[in-house]
XYZ file of C-alpha atoms in Angstrom:
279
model
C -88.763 102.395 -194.173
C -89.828 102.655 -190.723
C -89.185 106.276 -188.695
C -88.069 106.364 -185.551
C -88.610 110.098 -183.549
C -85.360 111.044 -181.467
C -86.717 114.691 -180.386
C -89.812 116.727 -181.346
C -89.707 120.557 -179.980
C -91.814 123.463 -180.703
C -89.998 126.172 -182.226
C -91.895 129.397 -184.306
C -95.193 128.022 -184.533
C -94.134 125.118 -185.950
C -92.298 121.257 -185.094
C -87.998 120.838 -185.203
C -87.944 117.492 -185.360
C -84.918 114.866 -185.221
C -85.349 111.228 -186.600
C -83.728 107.942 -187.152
C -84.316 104.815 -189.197
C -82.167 101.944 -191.062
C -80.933 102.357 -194.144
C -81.333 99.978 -196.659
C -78.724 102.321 -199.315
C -76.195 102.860 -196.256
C -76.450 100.010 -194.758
C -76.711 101.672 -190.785
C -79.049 103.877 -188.774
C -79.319 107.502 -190.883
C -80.315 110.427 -188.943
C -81.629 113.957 -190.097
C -83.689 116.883 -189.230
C -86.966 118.111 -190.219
C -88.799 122.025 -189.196
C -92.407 121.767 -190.745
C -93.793 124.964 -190.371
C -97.244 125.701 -188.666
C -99.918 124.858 -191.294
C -103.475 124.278 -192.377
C -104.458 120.718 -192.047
C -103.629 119.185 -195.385
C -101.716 121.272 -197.347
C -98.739 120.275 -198.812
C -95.452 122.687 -198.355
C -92.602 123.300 -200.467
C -89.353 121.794 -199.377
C -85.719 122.866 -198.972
C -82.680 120.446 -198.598
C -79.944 121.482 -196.880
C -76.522 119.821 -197.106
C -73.602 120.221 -194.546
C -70.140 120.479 -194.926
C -66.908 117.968 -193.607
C -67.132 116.873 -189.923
C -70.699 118.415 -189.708
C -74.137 116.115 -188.919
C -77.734 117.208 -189.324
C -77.042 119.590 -185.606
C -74.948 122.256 -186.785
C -77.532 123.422 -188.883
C -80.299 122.642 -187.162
C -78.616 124.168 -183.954
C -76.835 127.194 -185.965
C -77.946 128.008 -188.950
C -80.852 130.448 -187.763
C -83.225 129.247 -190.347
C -86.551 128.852 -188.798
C -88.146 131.964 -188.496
C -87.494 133.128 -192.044
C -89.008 129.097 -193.349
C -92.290 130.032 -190.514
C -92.662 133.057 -192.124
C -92.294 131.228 -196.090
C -93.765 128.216 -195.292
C -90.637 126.324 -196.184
C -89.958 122.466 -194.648
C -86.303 122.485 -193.988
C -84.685 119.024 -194.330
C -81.113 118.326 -192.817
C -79.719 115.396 -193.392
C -76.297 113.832 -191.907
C -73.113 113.781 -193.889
C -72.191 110.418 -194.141
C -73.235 106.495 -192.522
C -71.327 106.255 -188.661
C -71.577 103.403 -186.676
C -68.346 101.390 -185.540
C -68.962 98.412 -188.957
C -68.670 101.799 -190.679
C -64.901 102.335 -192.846
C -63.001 105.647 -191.194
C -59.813 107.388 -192.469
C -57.862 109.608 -189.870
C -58.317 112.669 -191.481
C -61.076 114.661 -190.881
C -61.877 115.326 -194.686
C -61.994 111.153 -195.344
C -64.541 108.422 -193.950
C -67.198 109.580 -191.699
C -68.507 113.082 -191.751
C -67.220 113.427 -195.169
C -69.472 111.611 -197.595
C -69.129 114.256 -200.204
C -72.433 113.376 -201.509
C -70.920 110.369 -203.431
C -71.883 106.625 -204.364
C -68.559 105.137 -203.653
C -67.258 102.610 -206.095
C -63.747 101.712 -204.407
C -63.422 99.532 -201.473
C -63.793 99.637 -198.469
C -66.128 102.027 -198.900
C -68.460 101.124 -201.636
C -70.917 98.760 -199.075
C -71.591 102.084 -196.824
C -70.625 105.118 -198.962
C -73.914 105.700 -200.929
C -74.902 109.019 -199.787
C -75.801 110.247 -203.395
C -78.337 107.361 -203.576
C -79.386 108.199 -200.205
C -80.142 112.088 -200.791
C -81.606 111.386 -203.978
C -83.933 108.181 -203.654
C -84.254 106.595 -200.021
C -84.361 109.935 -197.740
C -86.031 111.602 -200.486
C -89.087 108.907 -200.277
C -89.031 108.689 -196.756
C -89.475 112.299 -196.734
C -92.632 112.327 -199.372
C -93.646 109.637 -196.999
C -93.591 110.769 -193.266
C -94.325 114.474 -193.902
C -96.251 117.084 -195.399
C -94.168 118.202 -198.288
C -94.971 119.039 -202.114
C -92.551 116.896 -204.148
C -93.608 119.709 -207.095
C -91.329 122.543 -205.186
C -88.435 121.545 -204.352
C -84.927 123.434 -203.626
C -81.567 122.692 -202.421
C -78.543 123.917 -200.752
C -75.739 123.413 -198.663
C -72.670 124.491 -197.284
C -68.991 123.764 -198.636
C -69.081 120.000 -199.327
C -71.981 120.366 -198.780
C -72.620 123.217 -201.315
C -70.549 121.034 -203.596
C -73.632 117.874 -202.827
C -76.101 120.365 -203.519
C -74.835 122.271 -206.736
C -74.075 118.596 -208.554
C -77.313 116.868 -207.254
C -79.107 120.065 -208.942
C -77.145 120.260 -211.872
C -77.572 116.270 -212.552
C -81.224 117.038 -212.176
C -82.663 119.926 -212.633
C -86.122 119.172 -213.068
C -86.704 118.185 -209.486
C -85.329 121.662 -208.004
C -86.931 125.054 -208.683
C -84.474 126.585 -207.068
C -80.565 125.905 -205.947
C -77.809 128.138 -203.677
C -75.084 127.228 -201.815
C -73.153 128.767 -199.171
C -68.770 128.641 -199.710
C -69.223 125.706 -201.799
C -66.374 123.485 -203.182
C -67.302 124.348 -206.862
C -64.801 122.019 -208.682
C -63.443 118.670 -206.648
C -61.444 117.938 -210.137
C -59.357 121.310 -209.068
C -58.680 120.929 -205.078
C -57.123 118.870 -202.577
C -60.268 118.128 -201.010
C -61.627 116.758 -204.157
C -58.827 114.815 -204.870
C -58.395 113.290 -202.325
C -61.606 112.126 -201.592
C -62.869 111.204 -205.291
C -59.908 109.528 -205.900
C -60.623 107.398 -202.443
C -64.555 106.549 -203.883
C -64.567 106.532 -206.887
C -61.305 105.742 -207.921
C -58.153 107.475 -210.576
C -59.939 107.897 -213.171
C -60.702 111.705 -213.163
C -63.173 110.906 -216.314
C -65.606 109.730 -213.312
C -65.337 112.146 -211.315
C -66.725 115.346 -213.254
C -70.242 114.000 -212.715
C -69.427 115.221 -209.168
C -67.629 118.422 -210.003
C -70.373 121.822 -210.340
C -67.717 123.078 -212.743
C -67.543 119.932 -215.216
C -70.948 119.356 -215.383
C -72.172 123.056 -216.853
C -69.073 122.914 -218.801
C -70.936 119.345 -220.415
C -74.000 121.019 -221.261
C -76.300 120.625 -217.255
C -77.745 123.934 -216.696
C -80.184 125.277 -213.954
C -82.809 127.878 -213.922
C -81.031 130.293 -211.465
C -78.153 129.758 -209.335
C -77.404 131.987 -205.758
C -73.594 131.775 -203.898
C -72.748 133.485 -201.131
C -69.044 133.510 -200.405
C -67.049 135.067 -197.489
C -64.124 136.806 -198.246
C -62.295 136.183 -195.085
C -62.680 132.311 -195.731
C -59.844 130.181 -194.896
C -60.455 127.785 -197.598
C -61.324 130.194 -200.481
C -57.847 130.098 -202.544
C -56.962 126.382 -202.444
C -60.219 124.476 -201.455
C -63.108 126.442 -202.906
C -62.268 128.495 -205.740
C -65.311 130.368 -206.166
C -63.685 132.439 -209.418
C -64.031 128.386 -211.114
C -67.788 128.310 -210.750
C -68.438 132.287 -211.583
C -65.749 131.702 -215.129
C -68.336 128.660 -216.147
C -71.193 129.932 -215.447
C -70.152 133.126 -217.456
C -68.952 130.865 -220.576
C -71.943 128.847 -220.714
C -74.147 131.546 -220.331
C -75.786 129.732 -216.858
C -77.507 132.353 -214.886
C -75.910 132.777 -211.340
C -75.435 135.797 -208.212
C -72.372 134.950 -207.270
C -72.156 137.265 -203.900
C -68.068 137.869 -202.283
C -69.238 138.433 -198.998
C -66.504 141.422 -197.126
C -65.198 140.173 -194.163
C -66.807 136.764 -193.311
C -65.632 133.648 -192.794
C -66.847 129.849 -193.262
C -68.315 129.840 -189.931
C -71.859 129.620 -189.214
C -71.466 132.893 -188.679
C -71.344 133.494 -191.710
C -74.105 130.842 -193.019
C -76.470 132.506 -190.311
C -76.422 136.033 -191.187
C -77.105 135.141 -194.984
C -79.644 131.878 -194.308
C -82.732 134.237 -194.277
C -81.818 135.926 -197.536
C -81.296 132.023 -198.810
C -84.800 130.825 -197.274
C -86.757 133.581 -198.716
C -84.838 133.418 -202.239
C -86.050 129.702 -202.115
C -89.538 130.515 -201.363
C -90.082 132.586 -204.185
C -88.966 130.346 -206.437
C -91.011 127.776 -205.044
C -94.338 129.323 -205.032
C -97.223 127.479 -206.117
């Protein structure tokens, strides 16, 4: 599980870092994105995942989403990693919401893309370890969140596990793949037509089948594109509200599903974390 460092600047008192290494669950070279706040020697920090959406890798947010000064303040290690395996032995599709920077946080079942299509495993177990491994982060506090697909990878990693995360958000997620063409498309591609397999990957299906989480925070631009056909916030708030799952689900005025948008609300996100995550 060897590391390989790609960049190392100073940034807030503390380290951005990008690195590399082969993936054993992938199958190819993985790359993601670490900020480890400026700490005492030997303590252990709480860490918060951060999953991006189609067509994004571990830069947009590390580039965009404005969250190191609020995690320098917390003491929060931000972890970004890429959206799907690349490389040219790596299966594509055309479309830009298919193949490579659209994982959609899945273990693919259907070929071609069962051999490199493992990101779930790769969130969950190999980065995870590596993680534990290379840097100085408390395993105890853990959150998670994401943006769109990616909100959708972080709400259903959460909800399949909530033990390991104190705390979950998620900015415009896709809340139920069972309900939009997104979803469809791509579950049906990995994991096949039997929509039976696919709720484990829908944040809808799951609370509706009993997974429930602490607390739950959305923020969700108004002005989105994507919000009627794609996203369908109103999905996640009507489950939450039958089952009884605590959740803020915020209708932002105005913004869209920019990083705009994910920048003017990461602080509030960071800081929401930390609390949760205290020692």
């Amino acid at each position: 599980m060897g590391m390989e460092t790609v960049s190392r600047n100073k940034s807030f008192g503390g380290t951005q870092g990008v690195y590399r290494h082969q993936s054993s669950e992938t199958g190819t070279e993985m790359t993601f994105s670490v900020f480890v706040p400026e700490h005492a020697p030997g303590a252990k920090l709480p860490v918060l995942w951060y999953l991006s959406g189609l067509t994004c890798t571990h830069a947009n947010v590390t580039e965009k989403g404005e969250f190191r000064a609020a995690c320098a303040e917390h003491g929060v290690i931000f972890v970004a990693p890429d959206t799907s395996p690349r490389g040219e032995e790596v299966p594509d599709d055309e479309g830009y919401d298919f193949g490579k920077g659209a994982g959609f946080y899945v273990d693919a079942t259907e070929e071609p893309w069962a051999t490199n299509f493992r990101m779930r495993s790769y969130i969950e177990k190999e980065l995870s370890a590596l993680v534990a491994t290379e840097f100085p982060v408390d395993m105890e506090r853990q959150g998670i969140t994401g943006h769109s697909m990616g909100g959708h990878g972080a709400l259903t990693i959460a909800l399949r596990d909530p033990r390991r995360f104190r705390s979950v958000s998620a900015f415009s997620p896709i809340v139920s793949p069972l309900n939009c063409p997104w979803g469809d498309k791509a579950l049906t591609g990995y994991v096949g037509a039997d929509r039976a397999a696919w709720r484990e990957y829908d944040a809808c299906a799951l609370i509706e089948d009993g997974a429930r989480l602490p607390d739950l925070l959305v923020d969700q631009g108004t002005a989105d594109g994507f919000l009627e056909e794609q996203l369908r916030t109103h999905l996640l708030a009507e489950a939450c509200e039958k089952a009884g799952q605590p959740a803020t689900i915020r209708m932002q005025e105005g913004y869209d599903h920019s990083y705009y948008f994910i920048s003017t609300f990461m602080a509030d996100h960071v800081a929401w974390h930390a609390e949760r995550l205290k020692a």
